[in-house]
Coordinates of C-alpha atoms and ligand atoms in Angstrom, one line a residue:
M1 CA -11.6 -23.0 -0.7
A2 CA -11.9 -23.9 3.0
V3 CA -12.2 -27.5 3.9
R4 CA -13.9 -28.5 7.1
L5 CA -12.5 -31.4 9.2
P6 CA -15.0 -33.4 11.3
A7 CA -12.2 -34.2 13.7
M8 CA -8.5 -33.6 13.8
E9 CA -6.1 -35.6 16.0
D10 CA -3.5 -33.0 16.0
A11 CA -6.1 -29.9 16.3
T12 CA -4.7 -27.6 19.0
P13 CA -7.5 -27.4 21.6
A14 CA -8.8 -23.9 22.5
G15 CA -7.1 -22.2 25.3
T16 CA -3.7 -23.8 25.1
R17 CA -0.5 -21.8 24.3
V18 CA -0.3 -20.6 20.7
K19 CA 2.5 -22.3 18.5
H20 CA 2.0 -21.5 14.9
V21 CA 1.3 -18.3 13.1
V22 CA 0.8 -18.6 9.4
V23 CA 0.7 -15.4 7.2
V24 CA -0.5 -15.9 3.7
G25 CA 1.1 -13.6 1.2
A26 CA 4.4 -11.8 1.6
G27 CA 3.0 -8.4 0.7
I28 CA 4.2 -5.6 2.9
G29 CA 1.3 -5.9 5.3
G30 CA 1.8 -9.6 6.1
L31 CA 5.5 -9.4 6.3
S32 CA 5.2 -6.3 8.8
A33 CA 2.9 -8.4 11.1
A34 CA 5.0 -11.5 10.6
A35 CA 8.2 -9.7 11.6
V36 CA 6.7 -8.2 14.7
L37 CA 5.0 -11.4 15.8
A38 CA 8.4 -13.3 15.1
R39 CA 10.2 -10.7 17.2
A40 CA 7.6 -11.5 20.0
G41 CA 8.7 -15.1 20.1
L42 CA 5.9 -16.7 18.1
D43 CA 6.4 -19.4 15.5
V44 CA 5.9 -17.6 12.3
T45 CA 5.6 -18.9 8.7
V46 CA 5.0 -16.7 5.7
L47 CA 3.7 -18.6 2.6
E48 CA 4.1 -16.7 -0.7
A49 CA 3.0 -17.9 -4.0
H50 CA 5.5 -16.0 -6.0
I51 CA 9.1 -16.4 -6.2
Y52 CA 10.0 -13.2 -4.3
A53 CA 8.5 -10.9 -1.6
G54 CA 6.7 -7.5 -1.9
G55 CA 3.5 -8.3 -4.1
C56 CA 2.5 -4.8 -5.4
A57 CA 5.5 -3.4 -3.7
G58 CA 7.9 -6.0 -5.2
T59 CA 10.9 -5.5 -7.6
F60 CA 11.4 -8.0 -10.3
F61 CA 14.4 -8.9 -12.4
H62 CA 14.5 -9.0 -16.0
Q63 CA 17.3 -8.8 -18.6
G64 CA 19.7 -7.0 -16.2
Y65 CA 16.9 -4.6 -14.9
R66 CA 15.2 -4.5 -11.6
F67 CA 11.9 -3.0 -12.3
D68 CA 9.5 -1.9 -9.4
A69 CA 6.4 -3.8 -10.2
G70 CA 3.8 -1.4 -8.7
A71 CA 4.9 1.0 -5.8
T72 CA 7.9 3.4 -6.7
L73 CA 7.6 6.0 -4.2
A74 CA 8.5 5.3 -0.6
A75 CA 7.3 7.5 2.1
G76 CA 6.8 7.2 5.9
F77 CA 10.4 6.6 6.9
Y78 CA 10.9 9.7 8.9
P79 CA 11.6 9.5 12.7
G80 CA 8.4 8.4 14.4
G81 CA 6.6 7.7 10.9
P82 CA 5.1 4.5 10.2
M83 CA 8.3 2.8 8.8
D84 CA 10.2 3.9 11.8
A85 CA 7.6 2.6 14.1
L86 CA 7.8 -0.8 12.3
A87 CA 11.5 -0.9 12.2
R88 CA 11.6 -0.5 15.9
A89 CA 8.7 -3.1 16.7
A90 CA 10.4 -5.5 14.4
G91 CA 14.0 -4.8 15.7
I92 CA 15.2 -3.7 12.1
P93 CA 18.3 -1.6 12.8
A94 CA 18.0 0.5 9.5
W95 CA 16.2 0.3 6.1
P96 CA 18.3 0.3 3.1
V97 CA 17.2 3.7 1.9
R98 CA 18.5 7.1 0.9
P99 CA 16.6 10.3 1.2
E100 CA 15.2 11.9 -2.0
E101 CA 14.4 15.6 -3.1
P102 CA 12.1 16.6 -4.4
A103 CA 9.6 13.9 -3.2
L104 CA 8.1 14.4 -6.6
T105 CA 7.3 16.6 -9.5
V106 CA 4.0 17.3 -10.7
H107 CA 3.2 18.4 -14.5
L108 CA -0.3 19.9 -14.9
P109 CA -1.7 20.6 -18.4
Q110 CA -0.6 24.2 -18.0
G111 CA 2.2 25.9 -16.3
D112 CA 5.6 25.0 -14.8
P113 CA 6.2 21.8 -13.0
I114 CA 5.5 21.7 -9.4
Q115 CA 7.9 20.5 -7.2
R116 CA 6.8 18.6 -4.0
W117 CA 9.7 19.4 -1.8
S118 CA 10.0 17.7 1.7
D119 CA 12.0 20.6 2.9
P120 CA 9.4 22.7 4.5
T121 CA 10.8 26.0 3.5
R122 CA 11.0 25.1 -0.2
W123 CA 7.5 23.6 -0.1
I124 CA 5.9 26.7 1.3
A125 CA 7.7 28.9 -1.2
E126 CA 6.7 26.7 -4.1
R127 CA 2.9 26.4 -3.1
A128 CA 3.0 30.1 -2.7
R129 CA 4.5 30.4 -6.3
V130 CA 1.8 28.1 -7.8
N131 CA -1.3 29.1 -5.6
G132 CA -0.6 31.8 -3.2
P133 CA -4.1 32.8 -2.1
A134 CA -4.9 29.1 -1.3
E135 CA -2.6 29.0 1.6
S136 CA -5.4 28.3 3.9
F137 CA -6.0 24.9 2.2
W138 CA -2.4 23.7 3.0
E139 CA -2.5 25.1 6.8
W140 CA -5.8 23.1 7.1
Q141 CA -4.1 20.1 5.4
E142 CA -1.0 20.1 7.6
Q143 CA -2.8 20.6 10.9
T144 CA -5.4 18.0 10.2
A145 CA -2.7 15.6 8.9
A146 CA -0.7 16.1 12.2
A147 CA -3.8 15.1 14.3
V148 CA -4.7 12.1 11.8
W149 CA -1.2 10.7 11.8
A150 CA -1.0 10.9 15.6
L151 CA -4.1 9.0 15.8
A152 CA -3.2 6.5 13.2
S153 CA 0.4 6.0 14.8
A154 CA -1.5 4.8 18.0
L155 CA -2.8 1.8 16.1
P156 CA -6.7 2.5 16.8
P157 CA -8.8 -0.4 16.4
W158 CA -10.8 0.9 13.4
P159 CA -13.5 0.2 12.5
P160 CA -14.1 -0.9 16.2
A161 CA -15.6 -4.5 16.0
S162 CA -16.2 -5.1 19.8
L163 CA -16.9 -3.2 23.2
P164 CA -13.2 -3.4 24.2
E165 CA -12.0 -2.1 20.9
L166 CA -14.6 0.8 21.1
T167 CA -13.2 1.6 24.6
D168 CA -9.8 1.4 23.2
L169 CA -10.6 3.8 20.5
A170 CA -12.2 6.3 22.8
R171 CA -9.1 6.2 25.0
I172 CA -6.7 6.9 21.9
G173 CA -9.2 9.5 20.6
V174 CA -9.3 11.5 24.0
S175 CA -5.4 11.3 24.2
V176 CA -5.0 12.8 20.5
L177 CA -7.8 15.5 21.2
R178 CA -5.9 16.6 24.1
H179 CA -2.9 17.4 22.0
L180 CA -4.6 19.2 18.9
P181 CA -2.4 21.8 17.3
S182 CA -3.7 25.2 18.0
G183 CA -6.2 26.4 15.3
L184 CA -7.6 22.9 15.0
H185 CA -10.9 22.0 16.9
A186 CA -12.6 18.7 17.7
G187 CA -15.8 19.9 16.0
S188 CA -14.1 20.5 12.8
L189 CA -12.3 17.1 12.8
A190 CA -15.8 15.6 13.4
V191 CA -17.1 17.4 10.3
D192 CA -14.2 16.3 8.3
A193 CA -14.7 12.7 9.4
L194 CA -17.9 12.9 7.4
T195 CA -17.4 15.1 4.5
S196 CA -15.0 15.3 1.5
A197 CA -11.8 17.1 1.0
A198 CA -13.4 19.4 -1.7
R199 CA -15.0 21.4 1.2
H200 CA -11.7 22.9 1.8
L201 CA -10.7 23.8 -1.7
P202 CA -11.5 27.2 -2.8
A203 CA -13.7 27.1 -6.0
A204 CA -11.7 29.9 -7.5
H205 CA -8.7 27.7 -7.9
P206 CA -9.3 25.0 -10.5
Q207 CA -5.4 24.6 -10.8
L208 CA -5.1 23.7 -7.0
R209 CA -8.1 21.3 -7.3
L210 CA -6.6 19.6 -10.3
F211 CA -3.2 19.3 -8.4
V212 CA -5.0 18.0 -5.3
D213 CA -7.1 15.6 -7.2
G214 CA -3.9 14.2 -8.9
Q215 CA -2.2 13.7 -5.7
L216 CA -5.2 12.3 -4.0
L217 CA -5.8 9.8 -6.9
I218 CA -2.5 8.0 -6.1
S219 CA -2.8 8.3 -2.4
A220 CA -6.5 7.8 -1.6
Q221 CA -7.6 6.4 -4.8
T222 CA -10.2 8.8 -5.4
T223 CA -10.4 12.6 -6.2
S224 CA -11.2 15.6 -3.7
A225 CA -15.0 15.6 -4.4
H226 CA -15.0 12.0 -3.0
A227 CA -12.2 11.5 -0.7
N228 CA -12.8 11.6 3.0
A229 CA -11.4 15.0 4.3
L230 CA -9.5 13.5 7.2
Y231 CA -7.9 10.8 5.2
A232 CA -7.1 13.1 2.4
A233 CA -5.3 15.7 4.7
A234 CA -3.1 12.7 5.9
A235 CA -2.5 11.2 2.5
L236 CA -1.5 14.7 1.1
D237 CA 1.1 14.9 3.8
L238 CA 3.3 11.9 2.9
P239 CA 5.5 13.6 0.4
R240 CA 6.0 16.6 2.8
R241 CA 7.3 14.2 5.5
G242 CA 10.1 12.9 3.2
V243 CA 10.6 10.3 0.4
V244 CA 13.3 7.7 0.2
Q245 CA 14.8 5.6 -2.4
A246 CA 15.3 2.0 -1.6
E247 CA 18.6 0.6 -2.6
G248 CA 18.1 -2.1 -5.4
G249 CA 14.5 -0.9 -5.7
M250 CA 11.1 -1.0 -3.7
G251 CA 11.5 -4.6 -3.3
A252 CA 14.3 -4.1 -0.8
I253 CA 11.9 -3.0 1.9
A254 CA 10.0 -6.4 1.6
H255 CA 13.3 -8.3 1.3
T256 CA 14.5 -6.5 4.7
L257 CA 11.3 -7.6 6.4
A258 CA 11.7 -11.2 5.0
E259 CA 15.4 -11.3 6.1
S260 CA 14.4 -10.0 9.7
I261 CA 11.7 -12.7 10.0
K262 CA 14.1 -15.4 9.2
R263 CA 16.8 -13.9 11.4
L264 CA 14.3 -14.0 14.3
G265 CA 13.6 -17.7 13.7
G266 CA 10.7 -17.6 11.3
R267 CA 10.2 -18.8 7.8
V268 CA 9.4 -17.2 4.6
L269 CA 8.6 -19.8 1.9
Y270 CA 8.3 -18.8 -1.7
R271 CA 6.4 -20.7 -4.5
H272 CA 3.9 -21.8 -1.8
E273 CA 0.5 -20.8 -3.0
V274 CA -2.1 -21.6 -0.3
T275 CA -5.1 -23.4 -1.7
A276 CA -7.0 -24.3 1.2
I277 CA -7.6 -23.7 5.0
R278 CA -8.5 -26.7 7.1
M279 CA -11.0 -25.6 10.0
H280 CA -12.2 -27.5 12.9
A281 CA -14.9 -26.1 15.1
G282 CA -14.6 -22.5 13.6
A283 CA -10.9 -22.3 14.1
P284 CA -8.1 -22.8 11.5
V285 CA -6.1 -25.8 12.0
S286 CA -3.9 -26.3 8.9
V287 CA -3.1 -24.3 5.8
E288 CA -2.6 -26.5 2.6
T289 CA -0.6 -25.4 -0.4
R290 CA -0.8 -26.4 -4.1
R291 CA 2.5 -28.2 -3.8
G292 CA 1.0 -30.5 -1.1
G293 CA 2.4 -29.0 1.8
S294 CA 0.4 -28.7 5.1
F295 CA 1.2 -26.3 8.0
P296 CA -0.5 -26.4 11.3
V297 CA -1.8 -23.0 12.3
D298 CA -3.2 -21.4 15.6
V299 CA -3.3 -17.8 14.2
L300 CA -3.9 -17.3 10.6
I301 CA -3.3 -14.0 8.9
L302 CA -4.5 -13.3 5.4
N303 CA -2.5 -10.6 3.8
L304 CA -5.0 -10.7 0.8
T305 CA -7.9 -8.7 -0.6
P306 CA -11.3 -9.5 0.8
W307 CA -12.2 -11.2 -2.3
N308 CA -9.1 -13.6 -2.1
A309 CA -9.6 -14.1 1.5
A310 CA -13.3 -15.0 0.7
A311 CA -12.3 -17.5 -2.0
L312 CA -9.9 -19.3 0.2
L313 CA -12.2 -19.6 3.2
G314 CA -15.2 -20.5 1.0
S315 CA -18.1 -21.7 3.1
D316 CA -16.2 -20.9 6.3
A317 CA -15.8 -17.2 5.4
P318 CA -17.6 -14.8 7.8
Y319 CA -20.7 -13.1 6.7
R320 CA -18.9 -9.8 5.8
L321 CA -16.8 -11.7 3.2
R322 CA -19.8 -13.8 1.8
R323 CA -21.8 -10.6 1.0
L324 CA -19.1 -9.0 -1.1
P325 CA -20.2 -7.7 -4.4
E326 CA -19.1 -10.0 -7.3
H327 CA -16.5 -7.6 -8.5
P328 CA -14.4 -5.3 -6.5
A329 CA -15.2 -1.6 -7.0
G330 CA -12.0 0.3 -7.4
W331 CA -9.2 0.4 -9.6
G332 CA -6.7 -1.7 -11.7
A333 CA -3.4 -0.6 -12.9
F334 CA -1.7 -0.5 -16.4
T335 CA 2.0 -0.2 -16.3
V336 CA 4.9 -0.2 -18.6
Y337 CA 8.4 -1.2 -17.5
A338 CA 11.0 0.4 -19.8
G339 CA 14.8 -0.1 -19.9
I340 CA 16.1 3.2 -21.3
D341 CA 19.3 4.9 -22.5
A342 CA 20.5 6.7 -19.4
S343 CA 21.7 9.6 -21.7
V344 CA 18.1 10.9 -22.1
V345 CA 17.9 11.6 -18.3
P346 CA 19.5 15.0 -17.4
D347 CA 21.8 15.0 -14.5
G348 CA 20.2 15.6 -11.2
F349 CA 16.8 15.1 -12.9
P350 CA 14.0 14.3 -10.1
L351 CA 13.2 10.6 -10.2
H352 CA 9.3 10.6 -9.6
H353 CA 7.0 12.5 -11.8
Q354 CA 3.1 12.7 -11.9
V355 CA 1.9 13.9 -15.5
I356 CA -1.7 15.0 -15.9
L357 CA -2.6 15.6 -19.5
R358 CA -6.2 16.1 -19.3
Q359 CA -9.3 15.1 -17.3
P360 CA -10.9 12.6 -16.3
L361 CA -7.9 11.4 -14.5
G362 CA -6.5 7.8 -15.1
E363 CA -6.7 5.6 -18.4
G364 CA -3.5 7.4 -19.5
N365 CA -4.8 10.8 -19.1
S366 CA -2.6 10.9 -16.0
A367 CA 0.4 8.9 -15.3
F368 CA 3.1 8.1 -12.7
L369 CA 6.7 8.0 -13.9
S370 CA 9.7 6.7 -11.7
I371 CA 13.3 6.5 -13.0
S372 CA 15.8 4.2 -11.1
P373 CA 18.5 6.5 -9.5
A374 CA 21.9 6.9 -11.5
W375 CA 23.7 5.8 -8.2
D376 CA 21.9 2.3 -8.0
A377 CA 24.0 0.1 -10.2
A378 CA 21.9 -2.8 -9.2
R379 CA 18.8 -1.5 -11.1
A380 CA 20.0 -1.5 -14.7
P381 CA 23.1 -2.4 -16.9
A382 CA 25.8 0.3 -17.4
G383 CA 24.4 3.1 -19.3
R384 CA 20.8 2.3 -18.7
R385 CA 18.0 3.2 -16.3
A386 CA 15.0 1.3 -15.2
V387 CA 11.5 3.2 -15.7
T388 CA 8.2 2.2 -14.2
L389 CA 5.1 4.2 -15.8
S390 CA 1.7 3.4 -14.4
T391 CA -1.8 4.7 -14.8
H392 CA -5.1 3.9 -13.0
T393 CA -7.6 1.9 -15.1
R394 CA -11.0 0.9 -14.7
L395 CA -11.3 -2.9 -14.4
D396 CA -14.7 -3.5 -16.2
S397 CA -13.0 -2.2 -19.2
W398 CA -10.7 -5.1 -19.2
R399 CA -13.0 -7.6 -17.9
G400 CA -13.9 -10.1 -20.5
L401 CA -11.1 -9.3 -23.1
E402 CA -9.4 -12.6 -24.1
K403 CA -5.7 -12.4 -23.2
D404 CA -4.6 -13.7 -26.4
G405 CA -7.2 -12.0 -28.5
P406 CA -6.7 -9.1 -30.9
A407 CA -8.9 -6.8 -28.9
Y408 CA -6.7 -7.2 -25.9
S409 CA -3.3 -6.7 -27.6
E410 CA -4.9 -3.7 -29.2
R411 CA -5.9 -2.2 -26.0
E412 CA -2.5 -3.0 -24.5
A413 CA -0.8 -1.1 -27.4
V414 CA -3.1 2.0 -27.1
Y415 CA -2.4 2.2 -23.3
T416 CA 1.3 1.8 -23.8
E417 CA 1.4 4.7 -26.3
R418 CA -0.5 6.8 -23.9
L419 CA 1.8 6.2 -21.2
F420 CA 4.7 6.9 -23.5
G421 CA 2.9 10.1 -24.5
A422 CA 2.6 11.2 -21.0
A423 CA 6.4 10.3 -20.4
E424 CA 7.5 12.2 -23.4
R425 CA 6.1 15.4 -21.6
V426 CA 8.7 14.7 -18.8
L427 CA 11.7 13.2 -20.8
P428 CA 11.4 14.1 -24.4
G429 CA 12.9 11.2 -26.4
I430 CA 12.0 8.5 -23.8
R431 CA 10.1 6.6 -26.4
S432 CA 13.0 6.2 -28.7
A433 CA 15.5 5.6 -25.8
A434 CA 13.5 2.6 -24.5
G435 CA 15.1 -0.7 -25.7
L436 CA 13.1 -3.0 -23.5
V437 CA 9.5 -2.4 -23.1
L438 CA 7.2 -4.7 -21.1
P439 CA 3.6 -3.8 -20.8
G440 CA 1.5 -4.8 -17.6
T441 CA -2.3 -5.1 -17.5
P442 CA -4.5 -5.9 -14.7
D443 CA -4.2 -9.5 -15.9
T444 CA -0.5 -9.2 -15.3
F445 CA -1.3 -8.2 -11.7
V446 CA -3.7 -11.2 -11.3
R447 CA -0.8 -13.4 -12.5
F448 CA 2.0 -11.9 -10.3
T449 CA 0.2 -11.0 -7.2
R450 CA -2.9 -13.2 -7.4
R451 CA -5.2 -10.3 -6.6
I452 CA -8.6 -11.3 -8.0
G453 CA -9.7 -9.3 -10.9
G454 CA -6.5 -7.3 -10.8
W455 CA -7.9 -5.0 -8.0
V456 CA -5.0 -2.9 -6.6
G457 CA -4.8 0.0 -4.3
G458 CA -7.5 -1.2 -1.8
F459 CA -10.8 0.6 -1.3
P460 CA -11.0 4.3 -2.6
Q461 CA -10.9 6.3 0.6
T462 CA -14.3 7.9 0.3
S463 CA -15.5 7.1 3.8
L464 CA -13.7 6.1 6.9
F465 CA -16.2 3.4 7.5
R466 CA -15.4 1.5 4.4
S467 CA -12.3 -0.4 5.3
F468 CA -12.5 -3.9 6.9
A469 CA -11.9 -4.5 10.6
P470 CA -9.0 -7.0 10.6
R471 CA -10.4 -9.7 12.8
L472 CA -12.5 -11.9 10.6
A473 CA -12.9 -14.7 13.1
P474 CA -11.3 -15.3 16.6
A475 CA -8.1 -16.7 15.0
I476 CA -8.3 -15.3 11.6
W477 CA -7.0 -11.9 10.6
L478 CA -7.0 -9.8 7.5
A479 CA -4.0 -7.6 6.7
G480 CA -3.0 -5.5 3.6
D481 CA -4.4 -2.6 1.8
S482 CA -8.0 -3.3 2.6
I483 CA -7.8 -2.6 6.3
F484 CA -7.3 0.7 7.9
P485 CA -5.2 2.8 7.1
G486 CA -5.4 1.5 3.6
Q487 CA -3.1 1.4 0.7
S488 CA 0.7 2.2 0.3
V489 CA 3.8 0.9 1.7
A490 CA 3.6 3.0 4.8
A491 CA -0.1 2.3 5.3
T492 CA 0.1 -1.3 4.8
A493 CA 3.0 -1.5 7.2
L494 CA 1.1 0.3 9.8
G495 CA -1.8 -2.1 9.1
G496 CA 0.5 -5.0 9.7
L497 CA 1.8 -3.5 12.9
R498 CA -1.8 -3.0 13.9
V499 CA -2.8 -6.6 13.3
A500 CA 0.3 -7.9 15.2
H501 CA -0.5 -5.6 18.1
A502 CA -3.9 -7.0 18.1
V503 CA -3.0 -10.7 17.8
L504 CA -0.5 -10.2 20.9
R505 CA -3.3 -8.5 22.8
S506 CA -5.7 -11.4 21.9
L507 CA -3.3 -14.0 23.0
G508 CA -2.8 -12.4 26.4
T509 CA -0.5 -14.7 28.5
C510 CA -0.3 -17.3 25.8
L511 CA 2.7 -15.6 24.5
E512 CA 5.8 -17.7 24.2
H513 CA 7.8 -14.6 25.5
P514 CA 5.2 -12.6 27.2
A515 CA 7.6 -9.8 28.3
A516 CA 8.7 -9.3 24.7
G517 CA 5.0 -9.0 23.4
Q518 CA 3.9 -6.6 26.2
Q519 CA 6.9 -4.4 25.6
L520 CA 6.0 -4.3 22.1
A521 CA 2.4 -3.7 22.5
G522 CA 3.3 -0.9 24.8
D523 CA 5.7 0.5 22.4
A524 CA 3.3 0.6 19.6
I525 CA 0.7 2.3 21.5
R526 CA 3.0 5.2 23.0
Ligands
FAD601 C1 0.7 0.4 -9.9 C2 0.8 0.6 -8.4 C3 1.6 1.7 -8.0 C4 1.6 1.8 -6.7 N1 2.4 2.9 -6.2 C5 2.7 3.2 -5.0 C6 3.7 4.1 -4.5 O1 4.3 4.8 -5.4 N2 4.0 4.2 -3.2 C7 3.2 3.3 -2.2 O2 3.6 3.4 -1.0 N3 2.3 2.4 -2.7 C8 2.2 2.3 -3.9 N4 1.1 1.4 -4.5 C9 0.3 0.6 -3.3 C10 1.1 -0.5 -2.8 O3 1.9 -1.2 -3.6 C11 0.1 -1.3 -1.9 O4 -0.8 -0.9 -1.4 C12 0.9 -2.5 -1.0 O5 2.0 -2.7 -1.5 C13 -0.1 -3.6 -1.0 O6 0.4 -4.5 0.1 P1 -0.4 -5.8 0.5 O7 0.2 -5.9 1.9 O8 -1.8 -5.4 0.7 O9 -0.1 -6.9 -0.3 P2 0.0 -7.3 -1.8 O10 1.1 -6.3 -2.4 O11 -1.2 -7.4 -2.4 O12 0.6 -8.6 -1.7 C14 0.0 -9.9 -1.6 C15 0.9 -11.2 -1.6 O13 0.2 -12.1 -1.5 C16 0.5 -13.2 -2.4 N5 -0.5 -14.1 -2.4 C17 -1.8 -13.9 -2.9 N6 -2.5 -15.1 -2.8 C18 -1.8 -16.0 -2.3 C19 -2.0 -17.4 -1.9 N7 -3.1 -18.0 -2.2 N8 -1.0 -18.0 -1.4 C20 0.3 -17.4 -1.1 N9 0.5 -16.2 -1.4 C21 -0.4 -15.5 -2.1 C22 0.9 -12.5 -3.5 O14 1.7 -13.1 -4.4 C23 1.5 -11.3 -3.1 O15 2.9 -11.2 -2.9 C24 1.0 1.2 -5.9 C25 0.2 0.0 -6.2 C26 0.3 -0.3 -7.4 C27 -0.6 -1.5 -8.0

């Protein structure tokens, strides 16, 4: 809830040098923006409600296990990729990650498992084995993805919210179009910007379509009939560009960012739930926490869902936030965290699996299973492995169920069994090998990430025009998976980088160390 102050003695008058950046929420998007801004010499404070960083990409400790709470598959760490760009901009020498092959294994209702190799030769051979005549689809996907990632890496101001942003966008677009791969034309990109990925899928290949639908559900939050073609091409590309395993779990990425912010003189404060923003003359002046803390602010970055941002800003929320539908349209997640006997996992077994049992996808008909690596002793007690299972679930079917009521418990038990049913397809015996079983519902995500309604994964990528422009007001920015380029660790990192870049540009000569900021902005747009 936002509180209007009629007058503030210590309010920073407009136009003076910016001193304080406050980031609400230590998710990947907020941490990325914070790290880059701290490196540029700004005074950065990240306020996080929970006891550790990472939000949906955090790792929690329980009874000797470190379970990935949501995100398990880390991509985008290749040279020139989003995480590499972030590391360079934030001055992070190296991420604590190891490469992983195959990137993931997909189990369709029929046929052998399909390996998504990052190694190009093996992937081309694998897709030829599974759906040979559909090679033209993958050629389109790879060429289009190259153009889209080139565009996204230039941090385009999408959707443009002002004339300078439109000019900037045109400049970046022209530069990308000049370097299109042969075989790709501006005209076909323009059509793809407005149509769905299904246009490129041959009707005669239902297996290919199901495979693509499964991949798009986890990367674009919708299937090929609805996913925007440009977004889909880029999202399908991430496994091909390499997957890594973070040492100690996915939370190590957020931890690295948090440590980097502190090293650069910033603060990351846990157990600091923000409950109010104090405003004066349309600008934020301080951020208040549940524990009674008050933090002066010149630039406010809300690494929150639009619904959370709207609730915090209250009557000061911009029109766009005030006209949001009551409930977010999109997905929640049902998860199971299981501590299993390691003997059930064969040596060298792939660590990430998507299982599709039947359609429609989600609700336990499809599931994602990730196993902690045998080499990572920090993840589980000796002889055990930490497993995260998840499935997409519609939020309206959970809404209104009493958390302590029998209907809720029954539904939780049904979904837990569905996920183990899917996991048995991959690892026979996993159900009885699981000593510790912790189910997570959309309510669990509300509790641990504060995301209103348990809405996760951002907006399903049905249209390029759906995501939020990050600038909510002159000194208030939105970061996280609701801004372009959307959900995932890599995409929210890129979004955070983009917000940092835009903040630095908006500050112009107000930077404490202008040279650092300009260098950084130049780097990011190269
Ligand atoms: C089940 C599941 C599986 C996923 N799998 C993958 C995957 O395999 N690979 C991948 O790349 N991505 C995956 N994702 C997506 C990815 O996790 C998210 O897109 C990304 O982590 C979202 O980051 P964010 O920056 O939007 O912040 P969030 O993760 O939403 O974090 C927001 C933070 O803000 C804090 N906060 C909220 N309100 C307040 C407040 N008032 N005051 C202070 N702090 C507050 C929260 O505690 C939280 O830490 C998955 C997501 C889920 C849910």
